[in-house]
mmCIF file of C-alpha atoms in Angstrom:
data_model
loop_
_atom_site.group_PDB
_atom_site.id
_atom_site.type_symbol
_atom_site.label_atom_id
_atom_site.label_comp_id
_atom_site.label_asym_id
_atom_site.label_seq_id
_atom_site.Cartn_x
_atom_site.Cartn_y
_atom_site.Cartn_z
ATOM 1 C CA MET A 1 -20.187 10.243 10.774
ATOM 2 C CA ILE A 2 -16.449 9.677 10.399
ATOM 3 C CA VAL A 3 -14.582 9.084 13.626
ATOM 4 C CA PHE A 4 -10.819 9.551 13.649
ATOM 5 C CA LYS A 5 -8.266 8.483 16.226
ATOM 6 C CA SER A 6 -5.710 11.246 16.617
ATOM 7 C CA PHE A 7 -2.090 10.483 17.387
ATOM 8 C CA VAL A 8 -0.690 12.573 20.235
ATOM 9 C CA PHE A 9 2.958 12.072 19.305
ATOM 10 C CA SER A 10 4.113 14.349 16.498
ATOM 11 C CA ILE A 11 7.182 14.276 14.318
ATOM 12 C CA LEU A 12 9.109 17.452 13.881
ATOM 13 C CA ILE A 13 10.771 17.408 10.482
ATOM 14 C CA PHE A 14 13.131 20.207 11.397
ATOM 15 C CA SER A 15 14.280 21.378 14.780
ATOM 16 C CA THR A 16 12.790 24.889 14.925
ATOM 17 C CA PHE A 17 9.590 23.933 16.715
ATOM 18 C CA SER A 18 8.111 27.433 16.955
ATOM 19 C CA HIS A 19 7.976 27.862 13.182
ATOM 20 C CA ALA A 20 6.708 24.376 12.299
ATOM 21 C CA THR A 21 3.386 24.005 10.487
ATOM 22 C CA THR A 22 1.320 21.159 11.939
ATOM 23 C CA ILE A 23 -0.204 18.872 9.319
ATOM 24 C CA GLN A 24 -2.637 15.994 9.812
ATOM 25 C CA VAL A 25 -1.475 12.845 8.015
ATOM 26 C CA ALA A 26 -4.027 10.095 7.329
ATOM 27 C CA VAL A 27 -2.739 6.548 7.889
ATOM 28 C CA PHE A 28 -4.527 3.196 7.827
ATOM 29 C CA GLN A 29 -5.698 1.982 11.228
ATOM 30 C CA ASP A 30 -4.311 -1.506 10.475
ATOM 31 C CA HIS A 31 -0.839 0.051 10.199
ATOM 32 C CA PHE A 32 -1.256 2.777 12.802
ATOM 33 C CA ASP A 33 0.712 1.000 15.532
ATOM 34 C CA ALA A 34 3.562 0.127 13.166
ATOM 35 C CA ILE A 35 3.888 3.734 11.981
ATOM 36 C CA ASN A 36 3.542 4.942 15.560
ATOM 37 C CA SER A 37 6.481 2.740 16.570
ATOM 38 C CA PHE A 38 8.418 3.671 13.453
ATOM 39 C CA ALA A 39 7.839 7.366 14.035
ATOM 40 C CA LYS A 40 9.029 7.185 17.629
ATOM 41 C CA ASP A 41 12.300 5.476 16.664
ATOM 42 C CA GLN A 42 13.601 8.505 14.779
ATOM 43 C CA ALA A 43 12.064 11.453 13.005
ATOM 44 C CA CYS A 44 12.846 10.627 9.400
ATOM 45 C CA PRO A 45 15.195 7.679 8.681
ATOM 46 C CA SER A 46 16.637 7.309 5.205
ATOM 47 C CA GLN A 47 16.041 3.546 5.097
ATOM 48 C CA ILE A 48 13.145 1.286 6.014
ATOM 49 C CA PRO A 49 13.821 -0.138 9.492
ATOM 50 C CA ILE A 50 14.452 -3.874 9.184
ATOM 51 C CA GLN A 51 11.412 -4.805 11.287
ATOM 52 C CA TYR A 52 9.193 -3.072 8.709
ATOM 53 C CA GLU A 53 11.029 -4.051 5.526
ATOM 54 C CA ASP A 54 7.886 -5.667 4.046
ATOM 55 C CA ASN A 55 5.501 -2.905 5.109
ATOM 56 C CA GLN A 56 4.528 -0.712 2.172
ATOM 57 C CA MET A 57 2.539 1.677 4.380
ATOM 58 C CA VAL A 58 5.561 2.371 6.593
ATOM 59 C CA ALA A 59 7.741 2.756 3.503
ATOM 60 C CA GLU A 60 5.401 5.295 1.908
ATOM 61 C CA TYR A 61 5.169 7.235 5.146
ATOM 62 C CA LEU A 62 8.968 7.292 5.062
ATOM 63 C CA ILE A 63 8.848 8.718 1.512
ATOM 64 C CA LEU A 64 6.403 11.424 2.626
ATOM 65 C CA CYS A 65 8.556 12.300 5.626
ATOM 66 C CA ASN A 66 11.751 12.540 3.584
ATOM 67 C CA ALA A 67 10.058 14.525 0.811
ATOM 68 C CA LEU A 68 8.834 17.157 3.251
ATOM 69 C CA ALA A 69 12.274 17.293 4.851
ATOM 70 C CA ALA A 70 13.879 17.716 1.412
ATOM 71 C CA SER A 71 11.494 20.567 0.562
ATOM 72 C CA GLY A 72 13.273 22.935 2.949
ATOM 73 C CA GLN A 73 10.003 23.741 4.737
ATOM 74 C CA ASN A 74 9.266 23.016 8.403
ATOM 75 C CA PHE A 75 6.425 20.634 9.254
ATOM 76 C CA ARG A 76 5.217 18.844 12.342
ATOM 77 C CA MET A 77 3.274 15.709 11.426
ATOM 78 C CA SER A 78 0.337 14.417 13.467
ATOM 79 C CA LEU A 79 -1.226 11.060 12.573
ATOM 80 C CA VAL A 80 -4.933 10.488 11.952
ATOM 81 C CA SER A 81 -6.235 6.903 11.740
ATOM 82 C CA VAL A 82 -8.653 5.909 8.955
ATOM 83 C CA PRO A 83 -10.123 2.459 8.196
ATOM 84 C CA VAL A 84 -10.010 2.494 4.372
ATOM 85 C CA ALA A 85 -8.737 4.626 1.495
ATOM 86 C CA GLU A 86 -12.143 6.169 0.826
ATOM 87 C CA ARG A 87 -12.289 7.517 4.386
ATOM 88 C CA ALA A 88 -8.835 9.028 3.949
ATOM 89 C CA LEU A 89 -9.984 10.831 0.816
ATOM 90 C CA GLN A 90 -13.150 11.992 2.584
ATOM 91 C CA ALA A 91 -10.951 13.366 5.370
ATOM 92 C CA ILE A 92 -8.860 15.236 2.788
ATOM 93 C CA GLU A 93 -12.007 16.573 1.112
ATOM 94 C CA GLN A 94 -13.533 17.650 4.423
ATOM 95 C CA ARG A 95 -10.248 19.260 5.574
ATOM 96 C CA LYS A 96 -9.888 16.850 8.488
ATOM 97 C CA ALA A 97 -6.548 15.706 7.092
ATOM 98 C CA HIS A 98 -3.989 17.532 4.975
ATOM 99 C CA VAL A 99 -2.326 14.610 3.215
ATOM 100 C CA THR A 100 -2.323 10.828 3.065
ATOM 101 C CA GLY A 101 0.693 9.028 4.515
ATOM 102 C CA PHE A 102 0.369 6.334 1.857
ATOM 103 C CA GLY A 103 0.059 6.214 -1.912
ATOM 104 C CA LEU A 104 -3.303 6.190 -3.672
ATOM 105 C CA TRP A 105 -4.199 5.523 -7.275
ATOM 106 C CA GLN A 106 -4.846 8.497 -9.563
ATOM 107 C CA GLN A 107 -8.247 6.986 -10.382
ATOM 108 C CA GLN A 108 -9.197 6.971 -6.684
ATOM 109 C CA ILE A 109 -8.033 10.526 -6.037
ATOM 110 C CA SER A 110 -9.836 11.906 -9.104
ATOM 111 C CA LYS A 111 -13.219 10.996 -7.570
ATOM 112 C CA PHE A 112 -12.668 13.375 -4.646
ATOM 113 C CA ASP A 113 -11.906 17.052 -4.182
ATOM 114 C CA ALA A 114 -8.215 16.371 -3.610
ATOM 115 C CA LYS A 115 -4.969 16.965 -5.474
ATOM 116 C CA ALA A 116 -2.601 14.215 -6.537
ATOM 117 C CA SER A 117 1.061 14.810 -5.722
ATOM 118 C CA LEU A 118 3.835 14.062 -8.167
ATOM 119 C CA ARG A 119 3.756 10.350 -8.903
ATOM 120 C CA LEU A 120 5.404 7.740 -6.737
ATOM 121 C CA LEU A 121 5.029 5.029 -9.391
ATOM 122 C CA ASP A 122 3.890 5.218 -13.010
ATOM 123 C CA ASN A 123 1.278 3.089 -14.762
ATOM 124 C CA ASN A 124 2.124 -0.645 -14.758
ATOM 125 C CA GLU A 125 5.137 -0.217 -12.488
ATOM 126 C CA PHE A 126 3.277 -1.617 -9.475
ATOM 127 C CA THR A 127 3.351 -5.421 -9.555
ATOM 128 C CA LYS A 128 1.691 -7.963 -7.256
ATOM 129 C CA GLY A 129 1.549 -11.720 -6.900
ATOM 130 C CA LEU A 130 -0.715 -14.328 -5.329
ATOM 131 C CA PHE A 131 0.598 -15.633 -2.015
ATOM 132 C CA THR A 132 -0.290 -18.761 -0.075
ATOM 133 C CA SER A 133 1.064 -21.227 2.472
ATOM 134 C CA GLN A 134 4.467 -22.808 1.893
ATOM 135 C CA GLU A 135 2.920 -26.221 1.189
ATOM 136 C CA LYS A 136 0.517 -24.911 -1.474
ATOM 137 C CA SER A 137 3.209 -22.754 -3.054
ATOM 138 C CA LYS A 138 5.207 -25.923 -3.810
ATOM 139 C CA THR A 139 2.332 -27.916 -5.309
ATOM 140 C CA LEU A 140 0.073 -25.389 -7.020
ATOM 141 C CA ASP A 141 0.786 -24.974 -10.746
ATOM 142 C CA PHE A 142 -1.474 -22.071 -11.609
ATOM 143 C CA PHE A 143 -1.515 -22.482 -15.373
ATOM 144 C CA LYS A 144 -2.407 -26.180 -15.164
ATOM 145 C CA LEU A 145 -5.414 -25.672 -12.909
ATOM 146 C CA LYS A 146 -8.529 -27.141 -14.498
ATOM 147 C CA ASN A 147 -10.970 -25.592 -12.051
ATOM 148 C CA ARG A 148 -9.641 -22.213 -10.966
ATOM 149 C CA HIS A 149 -12.927 -21.425 -9.257
ATOM 150 C CA ASP A 150 -12.078 -24.042 -6.622
ATOM 151 C CA TYR A 151 -9.409 -21.652 -5.319
ATOM 152 C CA ILE A 152 -10.474 -18.738 -3.120
ATOM 153 C CA VAL A 153 -8.671 -15.379 -3.093
ATOM 154 C CA ALA A 154 -9.112 -13.182 -0.010
ATOM 155 C CA LEU A 155 -9.136 -9.453 -0.770
ATOM 156 C CA ASN A 156 -11.101 -6.297 -0.078
ATOM 157 C CA LYS A 157 -13.558 -4.836 -2.600
ATOM 158 C CA ASN A 158 -12.044 -1.434 -1.879
ATOM 159 C CA TRP A 159 -8.899 -2.706 -3.608
ATOM 160 C CA GLN A 160 -10.581 -1.804 -6.865
ATOM 161 C CA HIS A 161 -7.621 -2.462 -9.149
ATOM 162 C CA ASP A 162 -6.838 -5.822 -7.554
ATOM 163 C CA TRP A 163 -10.483 -6.830 -7.791
ATOM 164 C CA SER A 164 -10.685 -5.691 -11.418
ATOM 165 C CA GLU A 165 -7.478 -7.481 -12.455
ATOM 166 C CA LEU A 166 -8.518 -10.748 -10.788
ATOM 167 C CA ASN A 167 -12.199 -10.542 -11.704
ATOM 168 C CA CYS A 168 -11.824 -12.559 -14.883
ATOM 169 C CA SER A 169 -9.066 -14.875 -13.675
ATOM 170 C CA GLY A 170 -11.523 -17.678 -13.025
ATOM 171 C CA LEU A 171 -10.653 -17.684 -9.320
ATOM 172 C CA THR A 172 -13.247 -17.237 -6.584
ATOM 173 C CA LEU A 173 -12.961 -13.815 -4.962
ATOM 174 C CA LYS A 174 -13.935 -13.401 -1.305
ATOM 175 C CA HIS A 175 -14.334 -9.953 0.253
ATOM 176 C CA ILE A 176 -12.679 -9.627 3.665
ATOM 177 C CA ASP A 177 -13.055 -6.411 5.669
ATOM 178 C CA GLN A 178 -10.075 -6.696 7.990
ATOM 179 C CA TYR A 179 -6.582 -6.816 6.488
ATOM 180 C CA GLU A 180 -5.116 -9.054 9.210
ATOM 181 C CA GLN A 181 -8.019 -11.497 8.883
ATOM 182 C CA MET A 182 -7.022 -12.310 5.287
ATOM 183 C CA PHE A 183 -3.760 -13.854 6.426
ATOM 184 C CA LYS A 184 -5.355 -15.733 9.290
ATOM 185 C CA LEU A 185 -7.786 -17.323 6.817
ATOM 186 C CA VAL A 186 -4.873 -18.454 4.635
ATOM 187 C CA GLU A 187 -3.171 -19.931 7.689
ATOM 188 C CA LEU A 188 -6.371 -21.759 8.662
ATOM 189 C CA GLY A 189 -6.835 -23.066 5.110
ATOM 190 C CA ARG A 190 -10.218 -21.371 4.702
ATOM 191 C CA VAL A 191 -8.959 -19.366 1.725
ATOM 192 C CA ASP A 192 -6.129 -20.267 -0.633
ATOM 193 C CA LEU A 193 -4.592 -17.053 -1.883
ATOM 194 C CA VAL A 194 -4.091 -13.392 -1.059
ATOM 195 C CA PRO A 195 -2.711 -10.692 -3.412
ATOM 196 C CA LEU A 196 0.472 -9.084 -2.108
ATOM 197 C CA THR A 197 3.447 -7.163 -3.391
ATOM 198 C CA PHE A 198 6.661 -9.118 -3.783
ATOM 199 C CA ASN A 199 9.744 -8.444 -1.724
ATOM 200 C CA SER A 200 13.463 -8.430 -2.436
ATOM 201 C CA LYS A 201 14.285 -11.762 -0.758
ATOM 202 C CA HIS A 202 15.473 -14.600 -2.982
ATOM 203 C CA ASP A 203 12.398 -16.748 -2.255
ATOM 204 C CA MET A 204 10.173 -13.632 -1.941
ATOM 205 C CA GLN A 205 8.664 -15.080 1.245
ATOM 206 C CA ARG A 206 6.551 -12.574 3.169
ATOM 207 C CA THR A 207 5.519 -12.551 6.807
ATOM 208 C CA ALA A 208 2.259 -10.777 7.579
ATOM 209 C CA PHE A 209 1.120 -10.512 11.188
ATOM 210 C CA GLY A 210 3.446 -13.384 12.051
ATOM 211 C CA ILE A 211 2.103 -15.617 9.262
ATOM 212 C CA PRO A 212 4.608 -16.816 6.601
ATOM 213 C CA LEU A 213 3.386 -16.549 3.003
ATOM 214 C CA TYR A 214 4.947 -17.643 -0.286
ATOM 215 C CA PRO A 215 4.242 -16.558 -3.869
ATOM 216 C CA ILE A 216 2.835 -18.874 -6.500
ATOM 217 C CA LYS A 217 5.868 -18.915 -8.777
ATOM 218 C CA GLY A 218 5.513 -17.698 -12.335
ATOM 219 C CA ILE A 219 2.404 -15.506 -12.034
ATOM 220 C CA LYS A 220 1.858 -11.808 -11.393
ATOM 221 C CA PHE A 221 -0.456 -8.928 -12.220
ATOM 222 C CA THR A 222 0.265 -5.232 -12.702
ATOM 223 C CA ILE A 223 -1.793 -2.150 -11.872
ATOM 224 C CA ASN A 224 -2.534 0.103 -14.832
ATOM 225 C CA ASP A 225 -2.589 3.320 -12.829
ATOM 226 C CA SER A 226 -0.133 5.735 -11.228
ATOM 227 C CA LEU A 227 0.434 6.076 -7.484
ATOM 228 C CA HIS A 228 0.379 9.424 -5.616
ATOM 229 C CA PHE A 229 -0.145 11.037 -2.243
ATOM 230 C CA ALA A 230 -3.508 12.825 -1.946
ATOM 231 C CA VAL A 231 -3.307 16.412 -0.694
ATOM 232 C CA ASN A 232 -5.829 19.016 0.418
ATOM 233 C CA ASP A 233 -4.708 22.108 -1.486
ATOM 234 C CA LYS A 234 -7.855 24.211 -0.899
ATOM 235 C CA THR A 235 -6.395 26.395 1.855
ATOM 236 C CA PRO A 236 -3.272 28.595 1.905
ATOM 237 C CA ALA A 237 -1.596 26.074 4.217
ATOM 238 C CA GLY A 238 -2.674 23.238 1.925
ATOM 239 C CA LYS A 239 -1.285 24.963 -1.153
ATOM 240 C CA ALA A 240 2.036 25.507 0.633
ATOM 241 C CA LEU A 241 2.093 21.845 1.695
ATOM 242 C CA SER A 242 1.278 20.636 -1.817
ATOM 243 C CA LYS A 243 4.050 22.779 -3.320
ATOM 244 C CA ALA A 244 6.575 21.687 -0.683
ATOM 245 C CA LEU A 245 5.681 18.014 -1.150
ATOM 246 C CA ASP A 246 6.129 18.148 -4.927
ATOM 247 C CA ILE A 247 9.472 19.947 -4.542
ATOM 248 C CA GLY A 248 10.604 17.262 -2.111
ATOM 249 C CA LEU A 249 9.353 14.374 -4.272
ATOM 250 C CA GLN A 250 11.139 15.815 -7.287
ATOM 251 C CA LYS A 251 14.402 15.939 -5.315
ATOM 252 C CA LEU A 252 13.930 12.376 -4.056
ATOM 253 C CA ASN A 253 13.256 11.191 -7.615
ATOM 254 C CA GLN A 254 16.454 12.840 -8.809
ATOM 255 C CA GLN A 255 18.325 11.039 -6.030
ATOM 256 C CA THR A 256 16.592 7.721 -6.975
ATOM 257 C CA PHE A 257 15.404 7.555 -3.361
ATOM 258 C CA ILE A 258 11.821 6.600 -4.246
ATOM 259 C CA SER A 259 12.793 3.880 -6.721
ATOM 260 C CA SER A 260 15.227 2.500 -4.137
ATOM 261 C CA VAL A 261 12.451 2.256 -1.543
ATOM 262 C CA TYR A 262 10.163 0.362 -3.924
ATOM 263 C CA ASN A 263 13.044 -1.878 -4.976
ATOM 264 C CA GLN A 264 13.740 -2.614 -1.316
ATOM 265 C CA LEU A 265 10.073 -3.475 -0.838
ATOM 266 C CA GLY A 266 10.114 -5.712 -3.919
ATOM 267 C CA VAL A 267 7.251 -3.818 -5.582
ATOM 268 C CA THR A 268 9.506 -3.297 -8.610
ATOM 269 C CA ASN A 269 11.236 -6.694 -8.429
ATOM 270 C CA LEU A 270 13.323 -7.450 -11.533
ATOM 271 C CA GLU A 271 13.273 -11.187 -10.772
ATOM 272 C CA ILE A 272 9.632 -11.456 -11.792
ATOM 273 C CA GLN A 273 9.790 -9.389 -14.989
ATOM 274 C CA HIS A 274 9.425 -12.540 -17.140
ATOM 275 C CA TRP A 275 6.651 -14.086 -15.051
ATOM 276 C CA GLN A 276 3.293 -14.442 -16.804
ATOM 277 C CA ASP A 277 0.249 -12.315 -16.135
ATOM 278 C CA VAL A 278 -2.621 -14.022 -14.306
ATOM 279 C CA GLY A 279 -4.633 -13.455 -17.435
ATOM 280 C CA CYS A 280 -8.340 -13.581 -18.198
ATOM 281 C CA GLN A 281 -9.840 -17.051 -18.328
ATOM 282 C CA CYS A 282 -13.495 -16.480 -17.522
ATOM 283 C CA THR A 283 -15.717 -14.557 -15.142
ATOM 284 C CA SER A 284 -14.677 -15.144 -11.554
ATOM 285 C CA TYR A 285 -16.988 -16.140 -8.743
ATOM 286 C CA THR A 286 -17.639 -13.968 -5.731
ATOM 287 C CA GLN A 287 -18.038 -15.816 -2.449
ATOM 288 C CA LYS A 288 -20.118 -14.080 0.207
#
């Protein structure tokens, strides 16, 4: 049985409350509080608030919010908390949510009775790196490692593309359920690396749950899939939402709003375009 935490506060995209259509937006429980805070600050800001500048989930919620506003339709958004992407897609399929507040891969969406919105990012546009402590980032030369399996990467098996891309890197992959726990394990030295998107800072340093993380310079991996919102378009209201969302996304694309958001996040960071792919060395180990 799927249990959802509903968010009482709602965001009114336009001011005419009586004519607003209420939609349930699925968001990750690990980011629920951040989006809650973000949503209370203002209805639909045009830039990522500075305190969330590294938060992709907040940024994609911002894209959704602005797309619906740009559509010319009137929506009131109510948040629904889900633990993982699969639960969000189940909620869409079971009509317990109308749309995801974050991007999902086309491959993920195609396995469920859900519609993919217009794309947020195309195949191989989404780039990630391997992040670690500051000390290890200065000393670890990835391409000179003799025993890659001595280095442990913390990630979740539900991150299917990440797992697939790193599965033959020779590194040891360790499944971690809780997102925040991954960073705590890096801080404690119990794992070495965690896959993350880059950011737009010069040193690309990230802070996750108060823990500073630094990329291993010179290496990256890209996701060979396109990114979309998942929508329930099986009801009249769902069809109207799906149409409005695509109209809004098309307008935002024409205004380069979406590309600007991902540039601000560092997901499409030009500084790493000449970095080498992690590559395939041998079968990786999985640590239980």
